[in-house]
Amino acid sequence: MKLMVNGEAHEVAATTLGELLAALDYEGDWLATAVNSDLVHKANRAEFQLSAGDRIEILSPMQGG
Amino acid sequence: MVTVSLRREMAGGKAGEKFWSLIRSLGTRILPNTAGCHSAKEAVTTAKMAREVFGTNWIKLEVIGNHDTLQPDVFGLVEAARILCEDGFDVFPYTTDDLVVAGRLLEVGCKVLMPWCAPIGSALGPVNIMALRSMRGHFPGVPLIVDAGLGRPSHAATVMELGFDAVLLNTAVAKAGDPVGMARAFGKAVEAGREAFISGMLEPRDVAVPSTPTIGRAVFS
């Protein structure tokens, strides 16, 4: 299905957020995730079901502010 | 204390890991921020994401309302502050020097206020001393931190002399020719301004006052 990941279109086979992160080689305690502008806790990523058109944000620490 | 933001991580990238390792190695208190958010909803979600990554309830809340001045959208700011305070966050709001907005932020649960003294990154320094002095006078028990607009150590000393409790710096240090030296200079200025404030400064006056006692002055004619 088609998803938007950090503003870019992706065609993926993943059906959960956990699978998506693994497929795109995202890994680490320093990552935070949101789907359609709502936080998805790290503990819930494995079970979180994605739907076509979902907008996923994957953030990490950065200087500034 | 250091403030840290969140940005999109590239697929397979490790930029966030390297930066986070560097910050953690400092062993200092982290104040995550919502820099760049333009709505209350964006800021609330970013704050929650920051809490998960950094493991703290502290959040420097930014809701930007104007692309040119980067001044806060104070209406969105109060709304986001209310939501986050109810959710257990300790909110440090980046705000203007408006007293009414400051009062609203305190009403919804903020314990600290972070007014700008000039637009972010402008290096103009305190452009409205009267407003900052008024803020200090109206909220005597509230920690006040100048957030944004400082360019020189003397600017920091000025706001500390007004009774502000701290300053938050980024551009003035990060863009300096020697950031480490500039950070040191700002540190000295902050300490000087604070010590001057608590030591009691003279009020300016329009007439001269002799600094040497007139009693015992020799008379030669």
mmCIF file of N, CA and C in Angstrom, chain B residues 7 23-24 50 64 76 90 97 114 124 134 140 148 173 199 211:
data_model
loop_
_atom_site.group_PDB
_atom_site.id
_atom_site.type_symbol
_atom_site.label_atom_id
_atom_site.label_comp_id
_atom_site.label_asym_id
_atom_site.label_seq_id
_atom_site.Cartn_x
_atom_site.Cartn_y
_atom_site.Cartn_z
ATOM 1 N N ARG B 7 13.680 16.330 14.653
ATOM 2 C CA ARG B 7 13.501 16.508 13.219
ATOM 3 C C ARG B 7 13.412 15.136 12.548
ATOM 4 N N ILE B 23 24.841 14.521 23.337
ATOM 5 C CA ILE B 23 24.123 15.281 24.368
ATOM 6 C C ILE B 23 24.102 14.517 25.693
ATOM 7 N N ARG B 24 23.832 13.218 25.609
ATOM 8 C CA ARG B 24 23.773 12.417 26.840
ATOM 9 C C ARG B 24 25.112 12.379 27.555
ATOM 10 N N ALA B 50 8.680 14.068 22.030
ATOM 11 C CA ALA B 50 9.905 14.436 22.755
ATOM 12 C C ALA B 50 9.951 13.758 24.118
ATOM 13 N N ILE B 64 4.834 28.799 16.466
ATOM 14 C CA ILE B 64 5.207 29.966 15.667
ATOM 15 C C ILE B 64 3.996 30.508 14.903
ATOM 16 N N GLY B 76 -2.537 29.965 19.971
ATOM 17 C CA GLY B 76 -2.196 28.548 19.887
ATOM 18 C C GLY B 76 -1.302 28.126 21.046
ATOM 19 N N ASP B 90 5.693 19.830 32.287
ATOM 20 C CA ASP B 90 6.175 21.104 32.822
ATOM 21 C C ASP B 90 6.504 21.974 31.619
ATOM 22 N N ASP B 97 6.349 39.538 25.243
ATOM 23 C CA ASP B 97 6.427 40.217 26.545
ATOM 24 C C ASP B 97 5.067 40.788 26.953
ATOM 25 N N MET B 114 8.901 32.348 29.299
ATOM 26 C CA MET B 114 10.099 32.571 28.480
ATOM 27 C C MET B 114 9.790 33.595 27.390
ATOM 28 N N LEU B 124 19.341 41.354 18.036
ATOM 29 C CA LEU B 124 19.059 42.763 18.332
ATOM 30 C C LEU B 124 19.195 43.092 19.822
ATOM 31 N N SER B 134 8.452 45.583 33.180
ATOM 32 C CA SER B 134 7.072 45.461 33.615
ATOM 33 C C SER B 134 6.729 43.998 33.912
ATOM 34 N N PRO B 140 6.504 38.671 40.189
ATOM 35 C CA PRO B 140 7.735 38.644 40.991
ATOM 36 C C PRO B 140 8.183 37.241 41.399
ATOM 37 N N ALA B 148 15.300 34.111 23.119
ATOM 38 C CA ALA B 148 15.325 34.638 21.743
ATOM 39 C C ALA B 148 15.702 36.106 21.676
ATOM 40 N N VAL B 173 25.651 32.013 20.161
ATOM 41 C CA VAL B 173 26.819 31.173 20.442
ATOM 42 C C VAL B 173 27.161 30.312 19.226
ATOM 43 N N SER B 199 22.615 42.859 44.155
ATOM 44 C CA SER B 199 23.417 43.765 44.988
ATOM 45 C C SER B 199 22.806 45.152 45.100
ATOM 46 N N SER B 211 30.931 62.212 44.407
ATOM 47 C CA SER B 211 31.239 60.917 44.984
ATOM 48 C C SER B 211 32.226 61.045 46.142
#
